[in-house]
Each structure stands twice: as structure tokens, then as C-alpha cells.
Amino acid sequence: MMTSLFAIPTEWWLDISAHQRTQSQQQSQRQATPGSRWTAYLNQLSLDVILAWLQENYTHEAQAWLSSADRATIWEFVNGAAITLGDKRILLMPSEVTDDAELEVPQEWVDLPDWVADYYLAVQVQLEGEQPDEAWVRVWGYTTHHALKTDGRYDASDRTYCLDAEHLTRDLTTFWVTFQCCATETTRAAVAPLAELPATQAESLIQRLSAAAIGFPRLSVPFTLWGSLLQQPAYRQRLFQQRQSALGEPRLSQTLTHLSQWFQNRLESGWQTIDALLMAEPTLAYNLRSTSVSTEVRGKQLHLEAPPDHPTVLMFIGLTPEDDERVGIRVQVHPTSSSPFVPANLTLALLSDAGETLQAVRATPEDNFIQLRKFRCPLGTRFCLQIALDQYEIIEEFLV
Amino acid sequence: MRPRQDIIEIFSSFAQFEADYFRRWITDSRLRRSMQEGLKQSEDTSESFWAIYWHKRWQAQAIPVARFHLTAYLQEAGYWAAQQTQRKFPSPQYTLPDLFQIAIAEVNTVLRDYKPERGSSLRTYAGLAFPSLLRDTLRQRQETDICTNWSLLRKVSKKRLLESLHQAGLAPTSMAQHQLAWMCFKTLYVQTPSSGTTKLPDPNRALWQAIADLYNQERQTQLPQPGAACTPEQLEQWLNHCAAWVRAYLYPPVASLNMPKAGQESGELQDDLPDATYDSLLAQAIAQDEAEQRQTQRTDLSTALMQAIQQLDATNRQLLHLYYHENLTQSDIAKRMELTQVTVSRRLTKAREALLTALVQWGQNTLNKPPTSNLIKDMSAALEEWLQLRQDWHLERGA
């Protein structure tokens, strides 16, 4: 889908490098839910791409606001990435929306005095190209804080300020020229300070909001309370950690991997061929001895949240078609090239559809890889593989 | 297509197509009468006068007749925009009449965004605005034509979703429920960052259950009226409907686009011009004079731009020429100049910025106008017009 076909000089159409994608992907693993992981991914990508663009073409003074760790605590709860440029702040609002109808800015970025920006950029992130290098970031409009407060509409249902596209400046050529020439023009409207939260109240709020049962923490208490909590880095950090603990259950695997499709060369989300993985990890030595050429081997990266290292491991599955419509399966777990050994005490287990452990193996220190005994099952069988370290685990579901 | 000459015809007739080609002009008799009445009160038969007049009427009162007159006026602009777009973005899906209809359906947007104080005529402005709107529509339609309902729901803005629900006739309570369901859907139906560019599979049973659980839990606190709990099947149905309503609202099949056809949908036409309008007609004439005065300013602006563009390096001038004169896409330019599209994109943007900066300088020096953000926007619009309409700036002096 060559939609970069429609690029015009009055918008910024910026490409995304494979390196930026990998970096952002890794950073996003810190988040607690699939939703916040995706938010962090889009935000980190937009931040990296637009920062690089500003630094290469305008000024090296452009820097990301806040440290990487701090940003993660924000992205767990709300969209938006800030860049500082001298004494001004630019806020990026990344989204996958394609219809250019409005700019939506969460209230946090408009009504928290410490978070307010001068300029707000409407950013579309496009990732679904047919080729990996067809991903791009498109900046299609901007506005000021003042305009957002004056011409924007506050939507209480999701606590956002919404500005119709007709009020946005659609010509990005004017952005830098305006930034330089009109430095004294008002960009910010007045914002009332929020009361500081006493520590005990903050702690009780944190306990309440970090419960797994709270779907949208930012919408669950009045904004004055939420804002006061969020604007304190220490409280925010604690809320983030509590949320991570509460939601550290085995991640619901959204996809069920259909193993027999591998024989038809279909590649599913997250699974890569040996060649692709070897290219990314040249020091990897794998040892899935195949007894026939019809064996299909695929690998997948798995990220464990276990502190302090948050290790990544590679899980390989080898499939061999056997007689009477059964499939032979071998499973191995290898470290990535950052270490020659699998994390000590890592366990790999085979679970039946009913959750019963059928096989399990534990890594000793200095194991180059661990593997299950080869097993066979008929087509249509469901099973799970569980990879665990301390109390952090990942469960992958399979259908043969 | 035969361009029209008679002032009455220009403001009262519409293009009719047969197969994929322009066939003839069809006059709406009520619009013709309206123009005839108007001409009795003012003998000015210039196109620019009447364009200004009807635009001011439309701005002041938004009466249908003003919009119809202007839609008639802008038929040629729409046609040429459709032709230009078809050449630049050929697509078997959209014929010339399709593109024409899509363009003309955007007349309201053109009228709303037109700024007479910037000095160019409505027709000139429309000549630039229609292709831009067409390009935007094609881009969006291309992204959504072949995507699944679930993908579509991730790409639609809240604003357009709510407009679609409203048009589908949902009551406010129901709209709030659907909006919450959509929010829950978008929170859980996400890609994993490591999945590369492979598309998201359709939501499975487990996911619909999770969405239902989230909705049922959140409705207690997020909705003014929580309503009944929903099963996963109900939620799936709700969201399927949302997607269908969005498609119907945003991307209707072209043939059904609402176009003020000759004789139909004329609404409330005013056959008589009230007396009060005579004074305002006079005011228009004065406005016209002012506009002509701005013309001289524009000649100076043009000289300044001509100088600035000669300061750019030859490659950038060539890129601008290919983009603005030969109307190539950036990827075609990249192929022709043996550059990457990324480079072409960056150079075009930077070249435009350099020209704008030069223009702002000129404004400061000669007109003694300190740059304000609004002035910069106006100058950039003037720059865009100049780049598109002047055909001679790529020729090197004394080359």
C-alpha cells in the first residue's frame, strides 16, 4: 500500500528506520498491558523520528522531555510525548487515525501546569505497509495551547480537548518560521495550579488505582485528584510499579498460534524463520537437529519482566510431519546474543489443554539452551508452553 | 468540456457526464431566474463580482441558493481538479466523473476555508483547494477501502465515529454506550510491537470476552446511564455496526454522493432579492476595488519570490518544478532524479521553508510588517499559489 504516494511538502512525511522500530519495541516492553505497550511503542517511535528530524534540519537544541524511565510512567496511563526546544515545549500526539478530522489532546497535557506545552503536533503513525520500510510518521497539523483552550472543545467522557481540523494550522512550512520569528507571541493560556496531594492520600489513591479491576485509571477519579497524583514524579513512579505488579499475570495471548500453517509457509505475528533470527543474532548457535527436510523451524523472542535484567530469550519450535496425521514437535529456549547462557532457574514447561504439566525442565547456571523431549500429537490438539523466571511467566497457546 | 462564457450560465448550470466523459451543461431554471433578477439590480456582469457577492451572501446567511450558485460557478474548477488528480493518481476504482463528484461534494469546505482578504479569487482558490481535497480523500479511501471492519475502527477518529453514529440515528444514551464499547475495543485490540508489519488477526473469542468484561465493569462508572451488561456477541455486533455506519458516512459509494443536481434538491430558493441587498451589492463593488489594489502588492511579492527562488540550488529548483509544474508525485520525482523519496520529501519541505523565510524577510523590510503567526500563514498560502500558478520561475535568468 504505497500511501506515501500522497506526500506533500506542506506536511512532514518522515520515514522510520528498522533500528528505530527495534529500539522502540524494546522500550515498550516495560509497560504493564498490551494497550499501554502499544501506546509506548507509537510514542517512542514518533519521538525518535521527529527528534531526529528536528535535530538534523533545525537545531540540536531539540531534546526529549524527561528520561526514558519517566516517560514509561506517563505512557502507562496517557498518550503524548514532549520535546523541549530552548524554553519552549512541543507536544507530539501520535495516533493511527487516518481521517484528519481533529486533534485530541488528553487533559493532562493542557491543564497540568508542569506539563503544558507551547505547540501541539498532530502526528499520524502508519505501520501497515507491505514492505517493512514503508512505515512512516506524518505530521499533518499543529496548534498552540492557547488555541486549544480557546477554540477547542473539552470532552468529559474521555477527558480530552478536541480541536477541529479547520482550526489547526495545516501548513507545516510555517512551523519553524513561526517558532523563530514569533518567539514573543502568546502560545500558552493561563493554567490554574493543582493542589499538592498529601502522601497518605496519594498512597491510598495509588492502591485504589493500581488494582487490576480498574480499566482506565485516568478516568476513575476526579481530574483534580488524578492530576495532582500524576504530576508528582514519585507518586507516578509508584503507581506505575504497583500497576505492573497487579497486572503481571500471564499475558492473555491474543493470538493462538496455528502450527500446521507453518507447513504452508504462513508466518504469524512474532514468529520468524531461522534465517531471519540468525541475521539478527549472529552468535546464536541452534541445535534443533532435524531428522527430515520437511521439518519447519520457527523462533520467537520472549521478554520476561523479571528484574533486574528483564531478559529476552528465544523460543524455537521445530515441527516434523509424521505418520497418521500426527506432528512431531521439539521445543528449545536459547538466550539472545547478549549472553551465552539461558537465565539460571528459567523453567520451560509443556501444559495440556486442561492446564496439567506434562513435561518441565529448569535451566541450571551455564546452560547454553534448554529443551523439552520431543513429543507427538495429532492435528487439532491444543497445548500451552510456559516460560517462567521467579514469579514472571509467559504462556503461549498453540493449536496443531 | 466547453468552458462557459455567459454570466447567467456560469452561475446556474451544472456539468452532466455520459459514460466517463463530459457531455453538456444543464441549467437549473430557478437558479437562472435568480441570476436574472440579480442582474436587474446590478448591471455588473463580471464573474468576479458575482462570485464575491454570492460568497458574502453564503457567509452571512448560509442560504442554499448562494451555495447552489457557487457550486454551479465552480464546476470547471472541479472538473480540472478531477482531471489533474486522475493523471497524477491513476486508479481503476475512480473514474473522471467519480473524482468530479468527490470534488464537488467538498464545495462547503472550499467556501468555508476561502479567505477573500488574502487577495485571490474564489475560482483561483478553488483551483488549488479541490485537488488538495481530492488527494486527501483518495488517501483516506485507499487506506480504508480494503481494510477489515476491525482495522477501520482503529483508524477512525472519535469525531467521525460520533458523527457516523449520529447520522445512523442513535439516541444519545445509545451513542455513549457505543462510544464506551469502542474505547474498550481499542484498548484491548492492539498489535504487539514485535509483530512487524503483519496485520492484526481478527479478534478471537477470548478477546471478545475480555472486551465485554471491560465494558461491563466500566459502564458503571463511565456512563451516565450504565444500561444492561453486554455479552461478547452483543459487543461484536455493536462494533460491526459501528464500522458499517462509519463506512456509510465517511466513504459512501461515489454514485450516491449528494450533489445539487439541476432542478432537484433546490430547497428554499429566493426568487426576489430583498432591497437591503442593494447596499451590500455596492459594498461588494468597493471590496472588489480593494482587491484590485492588493493586486499591485502581489506583483512585488512575485518579484521577491522570483529572486528568492533563484537563490536555491539547481536541484531544489528542479524538484520544485517537477512537483508544482509537472505535477508528479514525490515517488515519481525520486525515480526521475535518482534520489530516494525521503530525500525528495525533505528537500521539497526545506526549499519551501527557505522561500517562506525569504518572503517573511521581504515583508519585514519593504512593508515594514513585523511577522506575526497569522501573517506567516497568509504568506505561505500566497507562496503556494505562486508556486502552482506561475509557470516561469524555473527558467534560469540568462541561462
PDB file of C-alpha atoms in Angstrom, chain A residues 98-304:
ATOM      1  CA  THR A  98      -6.288   8.416   9.159  1.00  0.00           C
ATOM      2  CA  ASP A  99      -9.204  10.804   8.735  1.00  0.00           C
ATOM      3  CA  ASP A 100      -7.576  14.108   9.793  1.00  0.00           C
ATOM      4  CA  ALA A 101     -10.776  15.248  11.444  1.00  0.00           C
ATOM      5  CA  GLU A 102      -9.495  16.663  14.711  1.00  0.00           C
ATOM      6  CA  LEU A 103      -6.627  16.858  17.178  1.00  0.00           C
ATOM      7  CA  GLU A 104      -7.362  15.202  20.520  1.00  0.00           C
ATOM      8  CA  VAL A 105      -5.186  16.131  23.486  1.00  0.00           C
ATOM      9  CA  PRO A 106      -5.641  14.464  26.885  1.00  0.00           C
ATOM     10  CA  GLN A 107      -6.472  16.968  29.606  1.00  0.00           C
ATOM     11  CA  GLU A 108      -3.218  16.181  31.449  1.00  0.00           C
ATOM     12  CA  TRP A 109      -1.236  17.969  28.752  1.00  0.00           C
ATOM     13  CA  VAL A 110      -3.445  21.042  28.819  1.00  0.00           C
ATOM     14  CA  ASP A 111      -4.366  21.578  32.462  1.00  0.00           C
ATOM     15  CA  LEU A 112      -1.328  20.396  34.435  1.00  0.00           C
ATOM     16  CA  PRO A 113       0.909  23.479  34.840  1.00  0.00           C
ATOM     17  CA  ASP A 114       4.135  21.447  34.684  1.00  0.00           C
ATOM     18  CA  TRP A 115       3.071  19.557  31.570  1.00  0.00           C
ATOM     19  CA  VAL A 116       1.646  22.360  29.431  1.00  0.00           C
ATOM     20  CA  ALA A 117       3.309  22.772  26.020  1.00  0.00           C
ATOM     21  CA  ASP A 118       3.544  25.706  23.613  1.00  0.00           C
ATOM     22  CA  TYR A 119       2.837  23.789  20.416  1.00  0.00           C
ATOM     23  CA  TYR A 120       0.864  20.591  19.846  1.00  0.00           C
ATOM     24  CA  LEU A 121       1.568  18.490  16.767  1.00  0.00           C
ATOM     25  CA  ALA A 122      -0.931  16.138  15.141  1.00  0.00           C
ATOM     26  CA  VAL A 123       1.030  13.001  14.279  1.00  0.00           C
ATOM     27  CA  GLN A 124      -0.170  10.012  12.264  1.00  0.00           C
ATOM     28  CA  VAL A 125       1.856   6.814  12.533  1.00  0.00           C
ATOM     29  CA  GLN A 126       1.475   4.387   9.648  1.00  0.00           C
ATOM     30  CA  LEU A 127       2.874   0.921  10.201  1.00  0.00           C
ATOM     31  CA  GLU A 128       0.895  -1.384   7.993  1.00  0.00           C
ATOM     32  CA  GLY A 129       2.821  -1.153   4.749  1.00  0.00           C
ATOM     33  CA  GLU A 130       3.502  -4.207   2.677  1.00  0.00           C
ATOM     34  CA  GLN A 131       7.239  -3.680   2.924  1.00  0.00           C
ATOM     35  CA  PRO A 132       8.894  -3.184   6.296  1.00  0.00           C
ATOM     36  CA  ASP A 133      10.404   0.076   5.069  1.00  0.00           C
ATOM     37  CA  GLU A 134       7.028   1.568   4.241  1.00  0.00           C
ATOM     38  CA  ALA A 135       6.383   2.629   7.794  1.00  0.00           C
ATOM     39  CA  TRP A 136       6.308   6.393   8.251  1.00  0.00           C
ATOM     40  CA  VAL A 137       5.367   9.180  10.613  1.00  0.00           C
ATOM     41  CA  ARG A 138       3.271  12.014   9.200  1.00  0.00           C
ATOM     42  CA  VAL A 139       2.906  15.384  10.915  1.00  0.00           C
ATOM     43  CA  TRP A 140      -0.161  16.987   9.373  1.00  0.00           C
ATOM     44  CA  GLY A 141      -1.028  19.943  11.572  1.00  0.00           C
ATOM     45  CA  TYR A 142      -0.251  21.932  14.667  1.00  0.00           C
ATOM     46  CA  THR A 143      -1.732  24.382  17.122  1.00  0.00           C
ATOM     47  CA  THR A 144      -0.881  26.263  20.305  1.00  0.00           C
ATOM     48  CA  HIS A 145      -2.000  25.737  23.894  1.00  0.00           C
ATOM     49  CA  HIS A 146      -3.849  28.996  23.687  1.00  0.00           C
ATOM     50  CA  ALA A 147      -5.814  27.948  20.599  1.00  0.00           C
ATOM     51  CA  LEU A 148      -6.599  24.593  22.167  1.00  0.00           C
ATOM     52  CA  LYS A 149      -8.113  26.266  25.225  1.00  0.00           C
ATOM     53  CA  THR A 150      -9.923  28.932  23.217  1.00  0.00           C
ATOM     54  CA  ASP A 151     -11.204  27.083  20.144  1.00  0.00           C
ATOM     55  CA  GLY A 152     -11.064  23.517  21.401  1.00  0.00           C
ATOM     56  CA  ARG A 153     -13.943  21.612  22.951  1.00  0.00           C
ATOM     57  CA  TYR A 154     -13.498  19.778  26.243  1.00  0.00           C
ATOM     58  CA  ASP A 155     -14.952  16.260  26.121  1.00  0.00           C
ATOM     59  CA  ALA A 156     -15.636  14.993  29.631  1.00  0.00           C
ATOM     60  CA  SER A 157     -16.311  11.417  28.508  1.00  0.00           C
ATOM     61  CA  ASP A 158     -12.625  10.802  27.867  1.00  0.00           C
ATOM     62  CA  ARG A 159     -11.146  13.998  29.318  1.00  0.00           C
ATOM     63  CA  THR A 160      -9.653  15.330  26.119  1.00  0.00           C
ATOM     64  CA  TYR A 161      -9.525  18.735  24.489  1.00  0.00           C
ATOM     65  CA  CYS A 162     -10.605  18.339  20.874  1.00  0.00           C
ATOM     66  CA  LEU A 163      -9.767  20.839  18.147  1.00  0.00           C
ATOM     67  CA  ASP A 164     -11.419  20.533  14.748  1.00  0.00           C
ATOM     68  CA  ALA A 165      -9.024  20.239  11.826  1.00  0.00           C
ATOM     69  CA  GLU A 166     -10.304  23.513  10.389  1.00  0.00           C
ATOM     70  CA  HIS A 167      -8.734  25.315  13.364  1.00  0.00           C
ATOM     71  CA  LEU A 168      -5.404  23.545  13.024  1.00  0.00           C
ATOM     72  CA  THR A 169      -2.564  25.037  11.038  1.00  0.00           C
ATOM     73  CA  ARG A 170      -2.176  22.516   8.228  1.00  0.00           C
ATOM     74  CA  ASP A 171       0.905  24.092   6.690  1.00  0.00           C
ATOM     75  CA  LEU A 172       3.976  22.724   8.484  1.00  0.00           C
ATOM     76  CA  THR A 173       6.216  25.044   6.466  1.00  0.00           C
ATOM     77  CA  THR A 174       5.087  27.801   8.797  1.00  0.00           C
ATOM     78  CA  PHE A 175       6.035  25.898  11.950  1.00  0.00           C
ATOM     79  CA  TRP A 176       9.751  26.570  12.154  1.00  0.00           C
ATOM     80  CA  VAL A 177       9.498  30.059  10.646  1.00  0.00           C
ATOM     81  CA  THR A 178       6.841  30.968  13.230  1.00  0.00           C
ATOM     82  CA  PHE A 179       8.818  29.335  16.019  1.00  0.00           C
ATOM     83  CA  GLN A 180      11.809  31.507  15.222  1.00  0.00           C
ATOM     84  CA  CYS A 181      10.181  34.774  14.219  1.00  0.00           C
ATOM     85  CA  CYS A 182       7.320  34.979  16.677  1.00  0.00           C
ATOM     86  CA  ALA A 183       9.039  33.923  19.880  1.00  0.00           C
ATOM     87  CA  THR A 184       7.265  36.585  21.924  1.00  0.00           C
ATOM     88  CA  GLU A 185       3.763  35.794  20.696  1.00  0.00           C
ATOM     89  CA  THR A 186       1.492  34.200  23.290  1.00  0.00           C
ATOM     90  CA  THR A 187       1.331  30.465  22.902  1.00  0.00           C
ATOM     91  CA  ARG A 188       0.033  29.472  26.324  1.00  0.00           C
ATOM     92  CA  ALA A 189      -3.206  30.222  28.058  1.00  0.00           C
ATOM     93  CA  ALA A 190      -3.339  30.589  31.831  1.00  0.00           C
ATOM     94  CA  VAL A 191      -3.492  27.339  33.814  1.00  0.00           C
ATOM     95  CA  ALA A 192      -4.529  27.130  37.442  1.00  0.00           C
ATOM     96  CA  PRO A 193      -2.182  25.168  39.688  1.00  0.00           C
ATOM     97  CA  LEU A 194      -3.422  21.905  41.172  1.00  0.00           C
ATOM     98  CA  ALA A 195      -3.264  21.322  44.884  1.00  0.00           C
ATOM     99  CA  GLU A 196      -0.469  19.150  46.175  1.00  0.00           C
ATOM    100  CA  LEU A 197      -1.519  15.763  47.420  1.00  0.00           C
ATOM    101  CA  PRO A 198      -0.519  14.736  50.950  1.00  0.00           C
ATOM    102  CA  ALA A 199       1.442  11.473  50.997  1.00  0.00           C
ATOM    103  CA  THR A 200      -1.203   9.423  52.801  1.00  0.00           C
ATOM    104  CA  GLN A 201      -3.930  10.423  50.402  1.00  0.00           C
ATOM    105  CA  ALA A 202      -1.618   9.734  47.483  1.00  0.00           C
ATOM    106  CA  GLU A 203      -0.832   6.264  48.781  1.00  0.00           C
ATOM    107  CA  SER A 204      -4.472   5.328  49.216  1.00  0.00           C
ATOM    108  CA  LEU A 205      -5.251   6.619  45.704  1.00  0.00           C
ATOM    109  CA  ILE A 206      -2.350   4.609  44.339  1.00  0.00           C
ATOM    110  CA  GLN A 207      -3.611   1.434  45.989  1.00  0.00           C
ATOM    111  CA  ARG A 208      -7.061   2.024  44.604  1.00  0.00           C
ATOM    112  CA  LEU A 209      -5.995   2.893  41.070  1.00  0.00           C
ATOM    113  CA  SER A 210      -3.424   0.178  40.599  1.00  0.00           C
ATOM    114  CA  ALA A 211      -5.998  -2.593  41.071  1.00  0.00           C
ATOM    115  CA  ALA A 212      -6.292  -4.776  38.001  1.00  0.00           C
ATOM    116  CA  ALA A 213     -10.038  -4.179  38.045  1.00  0.00           C
ATOM    117  CA  ILE A 214      -9.546  -0.526  37.078  1.00  0.00           C
ATOM    118  CA  GLY A 215      -9.659  -0.402  33.298  1.00  0.00           C
ATOM    119  CA  PHE A 216      -8.971   3.311  32.829  1.00  0.00           C
ATOM    120  CA  PRO A 217      -7.119   4.749  35.834  1.00  0.00           C
ATOM    121  CA  ARG A 218      -7.142   8.274  34.412  1.00  0.00           C
ATOM    122  CA  LEU A 219     -10.930   8.279  34.206  1.00  0.00           C
ATOM    123  CA  SER A 220     -11.642   6.681  37.558  1.00  0.00           C
ATOM    124  CA  VAL A 221     -11.275   9.605  39.964  1.00  0.00           C
ATOM    125  CA  PRO A 222     -11.954  13.348  39.568  1.00  0.00           C
ATOM    126  CA  PHE A 223      -9.332  15.084  37.450  1.00  0.00           C
ATOM    127  CA  THR A 224      -8.114  17.338  40.277  1.00  0.00           C
ATOM    128  CA  LEU A 225      -7.143  14.244  42.281  1.00  0.00           C
ATOM    129  CA  TRP A 226      -5.739  12.375  39.285  1.00  0.00           C
ATOM    130  CA  GLY A 227      -3.777  15.380  38.056  1.00  0.00           C
ATOM    131  CA  SER A 228      -2.264  16.052  41.469  1.00  0.00           C
ATOM    132  CA  LEU A 229      -1.179  12.434  41.674  1.00  0.00           C
ATOM    133  CA  LEU A 230       0.211  12.209  38.174  1.00  0.00           C
ATOM    134  CA  GLN A 231       2.195  15.443  38.219  1.00  0.00           C
ATOM    135  CA  GLN A 232       4.377  14.225  41.125  1.00  0.00           C
ATOM    136  CA  PRO A 233       7.109  12.047  39.610  1.00  0.00           C
ATOM    137  CA  ALA A 234       7.495   9.998  42.815  1.00  0.00           C
ATOM    138  CA  TYR A 235       3.770   9.187  43.044  1.00  0.00           C
ATOM    139  CA  ARG A 236       3.588   8.459  39.357  1.00  0.00           C
ATOM    140  CA  GLN A 237       6.526   6.095  39.565  1.00  0.00           C
ATOM    141  CA  ARG A 238       4.919   4.255  42.474  1.00  0.00           C
ATOM    142  CA  LEU A 239       1.589   3.988  40.706  1.00  0.00           C
ATOM    143  CA  PHE A 240       3.384   2.584  37.682  1.00  0.00           C
ATOM    144  CA  GLN A 241       5.164  -0.055  39.750  1.00  0.00           C
ATOM    145  CA  GLN A 242       2.003  -1.052  41.575  1.00  0.00           C
ATOM    146  CA  ARG A 243       0.196  -1.349  38.296  1.00  0.00           C
ATOM    147  CA  GLN A 244       2.919  -3.571  36.899  1.00  0.00           C
ATOM    148  CA  SER A 245       2.651  -5.911  39.890  1.00  0.00           C
ATOM    149  CA  ALA A 246      -1.102  -6.033  39.761  1.00  0.00           C
ATOM    150  CA  LEU A 247      -1.156  -6.797  36.064  1.00  0.00           C
ATOM    151  CA  GLY A 248       1.830  -9.153  35.985  1.00  0.00           C
ATOM    152  CA  GLU A 249      -0.427 -12.113  35.378  1.00  0.00           C
ATOM    153  CA  PRO A 250       0.412 -14.333  32.467  1.00  0.00           C
ATOM    154  CA  ARG A 251      -0.389 -12.195  29.491  1.00  0.00           C
ATOM    155  CA  LEU A 252      -3.534 -13.190  27.721  1.00  0.00           C
ATOM    156  CA  SER A 253      -2.219 -14.422  24.448  1.00  0.00           C
ATOM    157  CA  GLN A 254      -4.307 -12.626  21.906  1.00  0.00           C
ATOM    158  CA  THR A 255      -3.189 -14.938  19.162  1.00  0.00           C
ATOM    159  CA  LEU A 256      -3.406 -18.640  19.163  1.00  0.00           C
ATOM    160  CA  THR A 257      -0.524 -19.917  17.061  1.00  0.00           C
ATOM    161  CA  HIS A 258      -1.672 -22.347  14.372  1.00  0.00           C
ATOM    162  CA  LEU A 259       1.297 -24.649  13.996  1.00  0.00           C
ATOM    163  CA  SER A 260       0.188 -26.617  10.962  1.00  0.00           C
ATOM    164  CA  GLN A 261       0.066 -23.360   8.997  1.00  0.00           C
ATOM    165  CA  TRP A 262       3.835 -23.265   9.207  1.00  0.00           C
ATOM    166  CA  PHE A 263       3.941 -26.063   6.662  1.00  0.00           C
ATOM    167  CA  GLN A 264       2.168 -23.729   4.256  1.00  0.00           C
ATOM    168  CA  ASN A 265       4.803 -21.076   4.832  1.00  0.00           C
ATOM    169  CA  ARG A 266       2.470 -18.729   6.646  1.00  0.00           C
ATOM    170  CA  LEU A 267       4.318 -16.514   9.061  1.00  0.00           C
ATOM    171  CA  GLU A 268       2.380 -15.383  12.103  1.00  0.00           C
ATOM    172  CA  SER A 269       2.782 -12.403  14.345  1.00  0.00           C
ATOM    173  CA  GLY A 270       6.062 -12.577  16.267  1.00  0.00           C
ATOM    174  CA  TRP A 271       7.384 -15.785  14.703  1.00  0.00           C
ATOM    175  CA  GLN A 272      10.428 -15.599  12.482  1.00  0.00           C
ATOM    176  CA  THR A 273      12.334 -18.064  10.356  1.00  0.00           C
ATOM    177  CA  ILE A 274      15.720 -19.307  11.497  1.00  0.00           C
ATOM    178  CA  ASP A 275      17.457 -17.265   8.816  1.00  0.00           C
ATOM    179  CA  ALA A 276      15.858 -14.024   9.956  1.00  0.00           C
ATOM    180  CA  LEU A 277      16.775 -14.725  13.552  1.00  0.00           C
ATOM    181  CA  LEU A 278      20.337 -15.732  12.707  1.00  0.00           C
ATOM    182  CA  MET A 279      20.768 -12.439  10.883  1.00  0.00           C
ATOM    183  CA  ALA A 280      19.691 -10.520  13.949  1.00  0.00           C
ATOM    184  CA  GLU A 281      21.647 -12.735  16.348  1.00  0.00           C
ATOM    185  CA  PRO A 282      24.752 -13.949  14.568  1.00  0.00           C
ATOM    186  CA  THR A 283      26.308 -15.541  17.618  1.00  0.00           C
ATOM    187  CA  LEU A 284      23.315 -17.770  18.146  1.00  0.00           C
ATOM    188  CA  ALA A 285      24.020 -21.456  17.760  1.00  0.00           C
ATOM    189  CA  TYR A 286      20.968 -23.599  17.487  1.00  0.00           C
ATOM    190  CA  ASN A 287      20.768 -27.212  17.850  1.00  0.00           C
ATOM    191  CA  LEU A 288      17.454 -28.414  16.539  1.00  0.00           C
ATOM    192  CA  ARG A 289      18.650 -31.400  14.664  1.00  0.00           C
ATOM    193  CA  SER A 290      16.096 -32.218  12.054  1.00  0.00           C
ATOM    194  CA  THR A 291      15.584 -35.781  11.030  1.00  0.00           C
ATOM    195  CA  SER A 292      13.967 -34.858   7.752  1.00  0.00           C
ATOM    196  CA  VAL A 293      13.988 -31.931   5.341  1.00  0.00           C
ATOM    197  CA  SER A 294      10.282 -31.398   5.901  1.00  0.00           C
ATOM    198  CA  THR A 295      10.915 -30.016   9.388  1.00  0.00           C
ATOM    199  CA  GLU A 296       9.792 -26.429   9.820  1.00  0.00           C
ATOM    200  CA  VAL A 297      11.599 -24.410  12.466  1.00  0.00           C
ATOM    201  CA  ARG A 298      10.465 -21.017  13.728  1.00  0.00           C
ATOM    202  CA  GLY A 299      11.615 -18.823  16.572  1.00  0.00           C
ATOM    203  CA  LYS A 300      10.101 -16.088  18.679  1.00  0.00           C
ATOM    204  CA  GLN A 301      11.516 -13.522  21.064  1.00  0.00           C
ATOM    205  CA  LEU A 302      10.030 -13.560  24.527  1.00  0.00           C
ATOM    206  CA  HIS A 303      10.567 -10.767  27.032  1.00  0.00           C
ATOM    207  CA  LEU A 304      10.407 -11.507  30.715  1.00  0.00           C
TER     208      LEU A 304
END
